[in-house]
Coordinates of C-alpha atoms and ligand atoms in Angstrom, one line a residue:
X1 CA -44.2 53.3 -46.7
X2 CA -41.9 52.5 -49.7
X3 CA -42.1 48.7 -50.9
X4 CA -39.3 47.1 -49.2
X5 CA -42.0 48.0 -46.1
X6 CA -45.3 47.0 -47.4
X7 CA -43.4 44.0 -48.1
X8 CA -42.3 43.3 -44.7
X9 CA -45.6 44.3 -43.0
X10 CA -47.3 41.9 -45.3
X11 CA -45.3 39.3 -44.6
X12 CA -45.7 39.8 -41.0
X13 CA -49.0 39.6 -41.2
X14 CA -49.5 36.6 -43.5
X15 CA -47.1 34.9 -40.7
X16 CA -49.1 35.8 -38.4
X17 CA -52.2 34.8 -39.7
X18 CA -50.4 31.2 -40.3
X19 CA -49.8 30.9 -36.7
X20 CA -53.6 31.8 -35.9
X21 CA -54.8 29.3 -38.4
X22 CA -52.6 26.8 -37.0
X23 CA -53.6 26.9 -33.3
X24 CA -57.0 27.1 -34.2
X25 CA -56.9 24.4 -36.1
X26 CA -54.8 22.6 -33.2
X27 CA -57.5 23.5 -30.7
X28 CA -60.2 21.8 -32.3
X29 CA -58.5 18.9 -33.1
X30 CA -58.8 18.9 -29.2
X31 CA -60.5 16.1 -27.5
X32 CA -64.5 17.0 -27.6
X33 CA -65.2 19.4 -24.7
X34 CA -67.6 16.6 -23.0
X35 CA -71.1 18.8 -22.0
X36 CA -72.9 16.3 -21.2
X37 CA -70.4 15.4 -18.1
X38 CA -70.0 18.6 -17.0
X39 CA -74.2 19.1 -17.1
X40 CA -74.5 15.6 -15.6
X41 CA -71.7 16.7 -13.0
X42 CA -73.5 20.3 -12.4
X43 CA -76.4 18.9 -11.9
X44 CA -75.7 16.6 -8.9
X45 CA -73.7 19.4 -7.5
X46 CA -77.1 21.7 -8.1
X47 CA -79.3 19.1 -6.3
X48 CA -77.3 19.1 -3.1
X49 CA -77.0 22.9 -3.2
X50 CA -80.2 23.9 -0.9
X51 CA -79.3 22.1 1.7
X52 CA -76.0 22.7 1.6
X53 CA -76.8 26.5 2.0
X54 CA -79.2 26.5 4.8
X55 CA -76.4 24.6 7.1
X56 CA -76.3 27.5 9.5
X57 CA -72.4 26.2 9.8
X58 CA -71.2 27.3 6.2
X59 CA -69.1 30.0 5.2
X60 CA -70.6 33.1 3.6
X61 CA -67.4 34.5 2.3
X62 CA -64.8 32.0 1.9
X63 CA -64.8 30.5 -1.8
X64 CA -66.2 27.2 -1.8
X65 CA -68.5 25.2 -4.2
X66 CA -72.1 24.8 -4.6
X67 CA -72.3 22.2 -2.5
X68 CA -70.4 18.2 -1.9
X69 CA -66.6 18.0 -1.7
X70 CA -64.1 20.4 -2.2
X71 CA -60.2 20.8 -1.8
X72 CA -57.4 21.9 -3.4
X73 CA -57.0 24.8 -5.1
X74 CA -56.2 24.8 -8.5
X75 CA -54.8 27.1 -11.2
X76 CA -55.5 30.8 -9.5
X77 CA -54.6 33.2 -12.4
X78 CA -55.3 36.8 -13.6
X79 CA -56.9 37.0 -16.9
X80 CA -58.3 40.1 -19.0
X81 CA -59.8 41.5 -16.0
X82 CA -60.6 38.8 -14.0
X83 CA -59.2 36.6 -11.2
X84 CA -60.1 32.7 -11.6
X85 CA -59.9 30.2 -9.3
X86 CA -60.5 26.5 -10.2
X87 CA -60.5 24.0 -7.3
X88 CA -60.2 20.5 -7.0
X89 CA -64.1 19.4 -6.5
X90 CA -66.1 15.9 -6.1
X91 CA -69.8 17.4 -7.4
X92 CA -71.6 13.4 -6.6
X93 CA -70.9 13.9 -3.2
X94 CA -69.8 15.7 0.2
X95 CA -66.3 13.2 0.4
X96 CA -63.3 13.1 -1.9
X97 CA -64.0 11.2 -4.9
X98 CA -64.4 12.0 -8.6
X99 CA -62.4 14.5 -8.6
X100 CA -63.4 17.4 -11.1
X101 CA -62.2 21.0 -11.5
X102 CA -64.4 23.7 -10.7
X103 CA -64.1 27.5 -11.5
X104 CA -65.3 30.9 -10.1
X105 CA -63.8 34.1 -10.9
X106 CA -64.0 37.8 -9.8
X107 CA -62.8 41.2 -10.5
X108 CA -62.1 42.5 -7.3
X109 CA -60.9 39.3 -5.3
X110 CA -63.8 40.0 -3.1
X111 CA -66.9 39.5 -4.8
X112 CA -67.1 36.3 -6.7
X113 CA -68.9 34.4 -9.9
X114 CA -69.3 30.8 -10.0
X115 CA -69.0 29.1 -13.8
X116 CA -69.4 25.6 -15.3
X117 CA -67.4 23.0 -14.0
X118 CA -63.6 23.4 -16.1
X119 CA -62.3 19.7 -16.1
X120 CA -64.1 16.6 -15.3
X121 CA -62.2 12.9 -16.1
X122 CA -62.4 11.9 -19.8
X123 CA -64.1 8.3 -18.8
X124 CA -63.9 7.8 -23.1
X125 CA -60.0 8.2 -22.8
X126 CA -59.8 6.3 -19.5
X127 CA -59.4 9.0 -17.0
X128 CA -60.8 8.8 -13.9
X129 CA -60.0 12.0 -12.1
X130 CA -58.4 15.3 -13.0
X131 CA -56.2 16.1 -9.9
X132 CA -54.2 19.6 -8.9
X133 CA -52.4 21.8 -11.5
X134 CA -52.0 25.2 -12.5
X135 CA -52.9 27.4 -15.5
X136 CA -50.9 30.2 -17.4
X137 CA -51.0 31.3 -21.2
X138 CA -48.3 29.8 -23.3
X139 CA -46.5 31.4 -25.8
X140 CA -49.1 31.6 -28.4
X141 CA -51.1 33.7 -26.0
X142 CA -53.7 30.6 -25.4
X143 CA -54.9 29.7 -21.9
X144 CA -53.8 26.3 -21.0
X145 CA -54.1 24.2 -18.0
X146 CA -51.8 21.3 -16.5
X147 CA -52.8 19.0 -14.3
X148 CA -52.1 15.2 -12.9
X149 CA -54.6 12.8 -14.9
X150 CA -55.1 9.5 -12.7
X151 CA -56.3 6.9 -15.1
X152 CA -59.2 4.1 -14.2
X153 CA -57.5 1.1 -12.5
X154 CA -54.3 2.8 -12.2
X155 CA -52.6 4.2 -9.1
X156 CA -52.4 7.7 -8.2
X157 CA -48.9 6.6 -7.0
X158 CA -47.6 4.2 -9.6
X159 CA -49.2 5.7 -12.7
X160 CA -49.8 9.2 -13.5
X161 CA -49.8 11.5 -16.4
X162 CA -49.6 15.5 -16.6
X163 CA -52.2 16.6 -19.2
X164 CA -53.8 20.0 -20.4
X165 CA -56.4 21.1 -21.7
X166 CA -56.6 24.7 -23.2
X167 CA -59.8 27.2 -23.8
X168 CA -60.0 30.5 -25.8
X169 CA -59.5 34.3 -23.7
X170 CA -63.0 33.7 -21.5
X171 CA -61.7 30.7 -19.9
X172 CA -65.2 28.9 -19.6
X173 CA -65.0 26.3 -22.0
X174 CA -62.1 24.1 -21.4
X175 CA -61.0 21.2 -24.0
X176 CA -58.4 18.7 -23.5
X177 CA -55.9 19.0 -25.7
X178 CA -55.0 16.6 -28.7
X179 CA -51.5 15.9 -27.9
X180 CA -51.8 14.9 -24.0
X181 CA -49.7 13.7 -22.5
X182 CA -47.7 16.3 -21.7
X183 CA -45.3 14.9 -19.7
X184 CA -45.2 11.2 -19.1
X185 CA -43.2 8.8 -16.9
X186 CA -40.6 7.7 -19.6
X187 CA -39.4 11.5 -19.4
X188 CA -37.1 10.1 -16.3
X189 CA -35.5 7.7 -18.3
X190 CA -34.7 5.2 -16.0
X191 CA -35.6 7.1 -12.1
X192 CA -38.7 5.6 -10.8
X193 CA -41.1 8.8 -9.5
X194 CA -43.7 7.2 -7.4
X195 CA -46.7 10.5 -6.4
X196 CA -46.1 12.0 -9.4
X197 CA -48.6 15.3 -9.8
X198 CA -49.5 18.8 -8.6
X199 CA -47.5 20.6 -11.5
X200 CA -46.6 24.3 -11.4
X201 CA -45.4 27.0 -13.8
X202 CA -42.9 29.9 -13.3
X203 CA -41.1 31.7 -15.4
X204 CA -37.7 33.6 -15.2
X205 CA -35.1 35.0 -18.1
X206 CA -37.7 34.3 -20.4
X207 CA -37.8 30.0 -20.2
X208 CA -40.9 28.3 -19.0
X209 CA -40.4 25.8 -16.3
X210 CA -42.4 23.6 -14.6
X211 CA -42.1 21.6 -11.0
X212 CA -43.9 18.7 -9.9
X213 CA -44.6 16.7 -6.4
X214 CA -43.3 13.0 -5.3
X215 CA -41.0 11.0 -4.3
X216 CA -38.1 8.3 -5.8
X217 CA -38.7 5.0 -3.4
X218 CA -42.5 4.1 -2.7
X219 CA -43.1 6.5 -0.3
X220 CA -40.9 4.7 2.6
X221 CA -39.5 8.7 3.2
X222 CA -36.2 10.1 2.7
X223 CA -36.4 10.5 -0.8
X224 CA -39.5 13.3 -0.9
X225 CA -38.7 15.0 -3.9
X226 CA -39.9 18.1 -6.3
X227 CA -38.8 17.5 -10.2
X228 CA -37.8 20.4 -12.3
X229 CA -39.0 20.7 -16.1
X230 CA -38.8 23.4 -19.0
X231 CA -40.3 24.2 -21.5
X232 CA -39.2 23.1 -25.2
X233 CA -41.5 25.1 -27.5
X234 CA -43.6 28.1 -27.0
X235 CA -47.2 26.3 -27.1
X236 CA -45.4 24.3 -23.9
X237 CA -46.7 21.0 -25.2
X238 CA -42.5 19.7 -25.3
X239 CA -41.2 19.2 -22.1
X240 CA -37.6 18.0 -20.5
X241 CA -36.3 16.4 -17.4
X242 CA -33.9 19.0 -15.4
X243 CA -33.3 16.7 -12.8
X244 CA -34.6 16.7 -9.2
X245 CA -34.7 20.8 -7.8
X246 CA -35.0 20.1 -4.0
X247 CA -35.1 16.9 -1.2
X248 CA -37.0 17.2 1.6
X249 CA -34.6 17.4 4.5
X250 CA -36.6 15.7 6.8
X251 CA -36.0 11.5 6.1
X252 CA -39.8 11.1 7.7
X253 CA -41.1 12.9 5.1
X254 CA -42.6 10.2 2.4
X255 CA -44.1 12.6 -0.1
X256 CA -44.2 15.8 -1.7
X257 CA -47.5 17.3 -2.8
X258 CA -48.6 20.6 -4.4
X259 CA -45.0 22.4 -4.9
X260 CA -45.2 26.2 -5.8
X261 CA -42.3 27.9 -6.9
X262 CA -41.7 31.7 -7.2
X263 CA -39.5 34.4 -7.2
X264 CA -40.6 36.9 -4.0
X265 CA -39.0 40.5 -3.0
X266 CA -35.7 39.2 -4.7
X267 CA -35.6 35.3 -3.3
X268 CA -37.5 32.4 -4.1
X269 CA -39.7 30.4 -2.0
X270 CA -41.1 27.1 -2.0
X271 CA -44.0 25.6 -0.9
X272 CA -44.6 22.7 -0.5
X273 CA -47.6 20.0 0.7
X274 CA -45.9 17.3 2.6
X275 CA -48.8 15.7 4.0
X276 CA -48.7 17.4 7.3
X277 CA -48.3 21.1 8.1
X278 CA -47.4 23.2 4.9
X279 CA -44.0 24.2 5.2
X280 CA -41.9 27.1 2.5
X281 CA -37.9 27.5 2.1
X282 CA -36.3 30.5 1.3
X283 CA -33.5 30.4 -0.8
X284 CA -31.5 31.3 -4.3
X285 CA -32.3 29.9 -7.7
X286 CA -29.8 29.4 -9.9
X287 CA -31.5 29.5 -13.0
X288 CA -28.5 28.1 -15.3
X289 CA -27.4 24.7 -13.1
X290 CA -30.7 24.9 -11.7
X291 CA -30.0 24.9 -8.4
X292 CA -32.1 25.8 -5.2
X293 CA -30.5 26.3 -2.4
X294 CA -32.8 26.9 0.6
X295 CA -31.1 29.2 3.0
X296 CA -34.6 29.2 6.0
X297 CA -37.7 27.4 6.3
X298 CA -41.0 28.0 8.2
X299 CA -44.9 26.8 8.9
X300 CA -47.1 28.6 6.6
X301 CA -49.7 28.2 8.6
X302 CA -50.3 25.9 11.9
X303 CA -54.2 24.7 11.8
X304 CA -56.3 23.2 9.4
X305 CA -54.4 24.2 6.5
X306 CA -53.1 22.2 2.9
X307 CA -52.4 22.6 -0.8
X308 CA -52.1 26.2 -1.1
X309 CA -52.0 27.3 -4.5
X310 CA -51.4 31.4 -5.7
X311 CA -51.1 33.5 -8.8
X312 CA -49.1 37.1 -9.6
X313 CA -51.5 39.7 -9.9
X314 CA -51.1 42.7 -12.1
X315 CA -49.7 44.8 -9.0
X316 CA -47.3 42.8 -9.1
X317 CA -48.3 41.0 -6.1
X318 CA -48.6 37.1 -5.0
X319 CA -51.9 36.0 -3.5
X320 CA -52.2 33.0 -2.6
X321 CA -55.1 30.7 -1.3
X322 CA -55.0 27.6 1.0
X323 CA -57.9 24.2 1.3
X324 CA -59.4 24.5 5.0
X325 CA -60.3 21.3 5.5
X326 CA -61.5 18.7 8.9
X327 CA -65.1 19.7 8.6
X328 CA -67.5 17.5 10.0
X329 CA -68.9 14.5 7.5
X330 CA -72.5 14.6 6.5
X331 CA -73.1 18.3 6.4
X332 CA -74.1 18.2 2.4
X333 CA -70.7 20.3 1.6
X334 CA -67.5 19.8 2.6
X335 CA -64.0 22.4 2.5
X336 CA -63.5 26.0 1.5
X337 CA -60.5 28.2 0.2
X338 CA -58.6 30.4 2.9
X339 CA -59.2 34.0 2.4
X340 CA -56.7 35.6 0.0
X341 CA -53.3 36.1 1.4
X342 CA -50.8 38.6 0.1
X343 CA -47.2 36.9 0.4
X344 CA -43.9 39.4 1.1
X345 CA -41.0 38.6 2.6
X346 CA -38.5 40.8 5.2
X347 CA -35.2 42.0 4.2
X348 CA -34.2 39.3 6.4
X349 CA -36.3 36.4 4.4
X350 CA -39.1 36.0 6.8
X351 CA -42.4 35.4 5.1
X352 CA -45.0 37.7 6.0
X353 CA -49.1 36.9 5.3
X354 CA -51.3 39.2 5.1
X355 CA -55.3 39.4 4.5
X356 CA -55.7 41.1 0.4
X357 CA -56.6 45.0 1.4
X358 CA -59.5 44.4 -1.0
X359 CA -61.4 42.6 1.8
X360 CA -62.4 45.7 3.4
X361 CA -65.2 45.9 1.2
X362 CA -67.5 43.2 2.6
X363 CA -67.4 45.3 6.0
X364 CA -69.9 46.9 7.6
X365 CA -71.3 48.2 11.5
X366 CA -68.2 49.0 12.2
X367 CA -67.8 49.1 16.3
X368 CA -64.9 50.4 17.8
X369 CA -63.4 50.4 21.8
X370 CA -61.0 53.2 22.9
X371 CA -57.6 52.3 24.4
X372 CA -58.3 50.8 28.2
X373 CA -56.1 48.3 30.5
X374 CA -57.7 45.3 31.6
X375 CA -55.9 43.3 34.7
X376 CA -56.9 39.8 35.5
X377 CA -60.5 39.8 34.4
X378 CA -62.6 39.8 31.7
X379 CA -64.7 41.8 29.7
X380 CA -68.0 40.7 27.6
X381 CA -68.9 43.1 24.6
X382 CA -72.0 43.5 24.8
X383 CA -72.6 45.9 21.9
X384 CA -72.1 43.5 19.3
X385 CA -72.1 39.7 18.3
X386 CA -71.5 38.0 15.3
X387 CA -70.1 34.6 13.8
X388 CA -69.5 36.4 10.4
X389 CA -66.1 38.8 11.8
X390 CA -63.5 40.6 11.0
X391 CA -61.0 41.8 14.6
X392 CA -58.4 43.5 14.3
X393 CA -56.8 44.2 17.9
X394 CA -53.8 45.9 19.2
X395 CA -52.4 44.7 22.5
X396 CA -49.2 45.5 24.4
X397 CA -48.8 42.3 27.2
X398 CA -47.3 44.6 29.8
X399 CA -46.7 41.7 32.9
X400 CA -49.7 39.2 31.7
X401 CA -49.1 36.0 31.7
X402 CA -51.9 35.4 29.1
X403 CA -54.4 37.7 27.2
X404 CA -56.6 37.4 24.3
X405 CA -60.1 37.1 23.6
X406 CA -62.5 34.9 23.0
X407 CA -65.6 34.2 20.5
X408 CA -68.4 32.3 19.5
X409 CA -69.0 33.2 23.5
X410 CA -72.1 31.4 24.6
X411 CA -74.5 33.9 26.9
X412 CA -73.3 31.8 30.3
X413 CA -69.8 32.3 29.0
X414 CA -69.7 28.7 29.7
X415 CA -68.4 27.9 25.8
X416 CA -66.4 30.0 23.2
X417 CA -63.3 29.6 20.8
X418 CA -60.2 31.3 22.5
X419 CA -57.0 33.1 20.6
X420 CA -54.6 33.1 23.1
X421 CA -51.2 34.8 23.9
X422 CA -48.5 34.1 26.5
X423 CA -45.5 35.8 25.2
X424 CA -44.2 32.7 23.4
X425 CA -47.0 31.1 21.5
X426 CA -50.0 32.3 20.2
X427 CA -52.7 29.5 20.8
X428 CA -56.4 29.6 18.2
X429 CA -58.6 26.9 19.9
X430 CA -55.6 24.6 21.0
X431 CA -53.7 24.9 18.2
X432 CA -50.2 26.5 18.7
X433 CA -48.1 28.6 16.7
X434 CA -44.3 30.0 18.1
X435 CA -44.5 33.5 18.7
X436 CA -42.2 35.7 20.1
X437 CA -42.2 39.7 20.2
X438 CA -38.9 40.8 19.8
X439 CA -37.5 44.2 21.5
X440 CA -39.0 47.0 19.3
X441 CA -42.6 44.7 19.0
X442 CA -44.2 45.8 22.2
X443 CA -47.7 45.0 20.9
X444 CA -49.3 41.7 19.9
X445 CA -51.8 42.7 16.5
X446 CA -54.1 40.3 15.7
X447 CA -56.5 40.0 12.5
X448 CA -59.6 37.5 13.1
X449 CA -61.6 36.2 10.1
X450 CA -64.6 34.9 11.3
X451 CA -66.6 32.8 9.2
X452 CA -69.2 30.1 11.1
X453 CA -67.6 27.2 11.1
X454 CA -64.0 28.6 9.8
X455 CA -61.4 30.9 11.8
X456 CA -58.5 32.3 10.2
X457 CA -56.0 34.3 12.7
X458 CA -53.1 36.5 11.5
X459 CA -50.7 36.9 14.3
X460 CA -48.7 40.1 13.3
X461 CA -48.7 39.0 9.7
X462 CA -46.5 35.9 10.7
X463 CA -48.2 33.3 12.7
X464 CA -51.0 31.9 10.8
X465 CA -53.7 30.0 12.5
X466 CA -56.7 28.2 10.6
X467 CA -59.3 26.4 12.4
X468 CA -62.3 24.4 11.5
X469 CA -64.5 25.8 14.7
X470 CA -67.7 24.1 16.3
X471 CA -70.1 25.9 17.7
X472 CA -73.8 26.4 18.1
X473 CA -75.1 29.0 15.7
X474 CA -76.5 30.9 19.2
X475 CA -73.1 31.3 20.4
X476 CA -71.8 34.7 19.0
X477 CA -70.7 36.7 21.8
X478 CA -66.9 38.2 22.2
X479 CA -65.1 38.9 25.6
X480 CA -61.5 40.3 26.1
X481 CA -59.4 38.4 28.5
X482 CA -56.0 39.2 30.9
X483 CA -54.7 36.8 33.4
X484 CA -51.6 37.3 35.4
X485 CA -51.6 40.9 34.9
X486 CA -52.2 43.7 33.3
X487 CA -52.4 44.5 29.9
X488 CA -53.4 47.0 27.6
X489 CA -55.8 46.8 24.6
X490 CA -54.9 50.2 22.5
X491 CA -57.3 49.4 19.4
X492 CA -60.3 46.6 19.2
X493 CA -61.7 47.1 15.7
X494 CA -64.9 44.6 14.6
X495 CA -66.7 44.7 11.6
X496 CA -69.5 42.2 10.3
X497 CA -68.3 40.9 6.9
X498 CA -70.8 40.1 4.3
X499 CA -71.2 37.5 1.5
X500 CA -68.7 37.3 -1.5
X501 CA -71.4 35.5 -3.6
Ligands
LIG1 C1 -53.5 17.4 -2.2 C2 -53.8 16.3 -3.2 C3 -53.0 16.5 -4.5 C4 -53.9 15.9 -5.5 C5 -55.3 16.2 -5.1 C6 -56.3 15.2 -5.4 O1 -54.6 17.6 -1.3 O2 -53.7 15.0 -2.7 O3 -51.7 16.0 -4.4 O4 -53.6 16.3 -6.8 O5 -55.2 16.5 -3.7 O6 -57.6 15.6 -5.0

């Protein structure tokens, strides 16, 4: 190397050494990373976690904390090897309250590790919860966190801040970073954001931007809103006000919770929370006026379903993850995630969900039944039983006027939890999704996740049913049904699943 180079490459690397310096020393400037909540916090989730886990009605391998109250998810990302998942978690009891983040991670997005509690309210700089967010790794390479910091005597829908908080590579020790707030009501200028939270990052042509839930007039509907933000400097503690990027089109829609946005097979969808049935728009992005234009919209799923939250894995694929929530009060635990979906979407901008592939690994006794025609009866397997399952069935309606099959069948078949089909809707314990099999679909296929007390059913990857179930832990039987006529079951394919933990 002749000088002119050594002189460069030292120069580079005495830069670079600057900018190491500097966001160390930024970092631990950072509020105090407060142990002694999150030990306090761990421990009152700890004490509640043996009865929590012999409640014969809790999920063995949906994610869900140790025990007390649990919903959203927060912040999925893929990290140096690992998936995390934080979620939006009360640890002093089994209702909402107190809201803290909690964290597991895994490397296969089957089997998973739960860590220390990641964010719990800064009571010394008057926070009293740390709602939804996201996390993603600024341009400095450091892991950061945003979420909606609701301070003590202040409304969640009046007064709200977005803060962060960052951590080094292992993502385990989380401090609140010296410059919050982020992003602050006076951003607006004068428009009044009632709501304001659930932020979200994406990226595209190399600019960081940022959307956030609410709405402009208290709530009375019409004006549900998501806000668009970007970036300002690489360590993405500079933010500015785009303007608003979409209106719910419905006027009885009062709020907007949880917005994701992301580019998918070429489009971009968003999701959004609006508290009722989670709902996504397809459309075009125009990233230099910043326009969305939303060109279809759909359910994302029709049961017991909010807040979804998802991440871009390094296949390049989006996985996302839902709150199942309406569990019964009392139970010493209360919510779980969804299973992980993989999101696509048809040439034609339809979204399709399906089940991550990788969950094949917690199968086992697999039990198979050869192709057969049932006509107005039904048929009891007796060969296995289970209320940890995964179904996957392959039926062709032929002239029924309703098949399916049931589980959770008691022994007198007098109780059970039925997924039902009339060529129309697809029904999962009385809970209806639209369904229609166009020419060229002859057969319904449906995927079952069965988990105690949770059901998650995939109707030909695009009717999506979850349902909080009730049942005695002795009911575990499964019968086939046809009523009106005949129809054929090609494949029935069940598997036990095992635990992720
Ligand atoms: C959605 C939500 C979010 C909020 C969080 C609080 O379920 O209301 O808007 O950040 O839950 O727990």
């Amino acid at each position: 190397m002749n000088r002119a180079g050594i002189l460069i490459v030292g120069s580079w690397i005495a830069l670079n050494a600057f900018w190491t310096i500097r966001s160390i020393a930024a970092t631990s400037k950072a509020l105090p990373h407060d142990q002694s909540a999150i030990d306090r916090a761990m421990s009152s989730a700890e004490a509640a976690a043996s009865r929590a886990e012999k409640d014969p009605t809790r999920p063995l391998y949906h994610v869900l904390a140790p025990a007390n109250w649990m919903n959203d998810p927060n912040g999925p990302i893929y990290h140096q090897g690992y998936y995390h998942l934080f979620y939006q978690h009360n640890p002093y009891g089994d209702e909402w309250g107190h809201m803290h983040w909690g964290h597991v991670r895994s490397r296969d997005l089957v089997y998973w590790e739960r860590l220390p509690i990641a964010l719990w309210p800064s009571k010394e700089a008057g926070e009293e919860h740390v709602f939804s967010g996201c996390a993603t790794i600024n341009g400095t390479g450091q892991p950061i966190i945003f979420y909606t910091s609701i301070g003590r005597g202040q409304s969640a829908t009046d007064h709200a801040e977005q803060w962060a908080a960052v951590s080094d590579d292992a993502m385990l020790v989380w401090r609140k970073h010296p410059e919050n707030p982020m992003l602050s009501l006076p951003l607006h200028g004068n428009v009044p954001i009632y709501d304001w939270r659930d932020p979200f990052i994406f990226r595209e042509k190399g600019q960081t931007f940022l959307v956030l839930g609410g709405n402009l007039n208290r709530g009375k509907g019409g004006r549900a809103v998501v806000n668009l933000y970007q970036a300002e400097n690489a360590e993405l503690t500079r933010w500015k006000y785009l303007g608003v990027l979409f209106t719910h089109p419905d006027p009885k829609v009062s709020n907007i919770e949880c917005p994701n946005f992301f580019k998918l097979d070429g489009r971009w969808l968003l999701v959004v929370s609006p508290h009722r049935k989670v709902e996504y728009f397809v459309g075009r992005f125009d990233t230099a006026s910043h326009e969305f234009r939303s060109e279809q919209s759909g359910t994302l799923d029709y049961g017991n379903y909010y807040a979804p939250n998802c991440l871009l894995d390094p296949k390049g694929r989006r996985i996302m993850w839902g709150w199942v929530n309406g569990f019964k009060q009392g139970l010493g635990w209360n919510g779980c995630l969804t299973v992980p979906r993989v999101l696509s979407l048809t040439r034609d901008g339809q979204l399709r969900q399906k089940p991550a592939p990788e969950l094949k690994r917690l199968r086992s006794d697999p039990f198979a039944l050869p192709a057969h025609r049932l006509t107005n009866s039904m048929q009891f397997i007796e060969q296995v039983k289970g209320d940890a399952l995964e179904i996957a069935a392959e039926i062709e309606p032929g002239d029924a006027k309703s098949l399916g099959l049931t589980v959770r069948r008691s022994v007198d078949r007098k109780r059970g939890v039925t997924i039902s089909f009339d060529g129309q809707e697809l029904d999962v314990a009385g809970v209806k999704a639209p369904l229609g099999l166009p020419r060229g679909e002859r057969s319904l296929r449906l995927h079952v996740f069965l988990d105690r007390s949770v059901m998650e059913v995939f109707a030909n990857d695009r009717a999506c049913i979850t349902r909080v179930i009730e049942s005695d832990p002795a009911e575990q039987g499964i019968e086939l049904f046809v009523s009106g006529g005949t129809a054929k079951f090609r494949s029935l394919n069940i598997w036990a699943l095992n635990t992720i933990w």
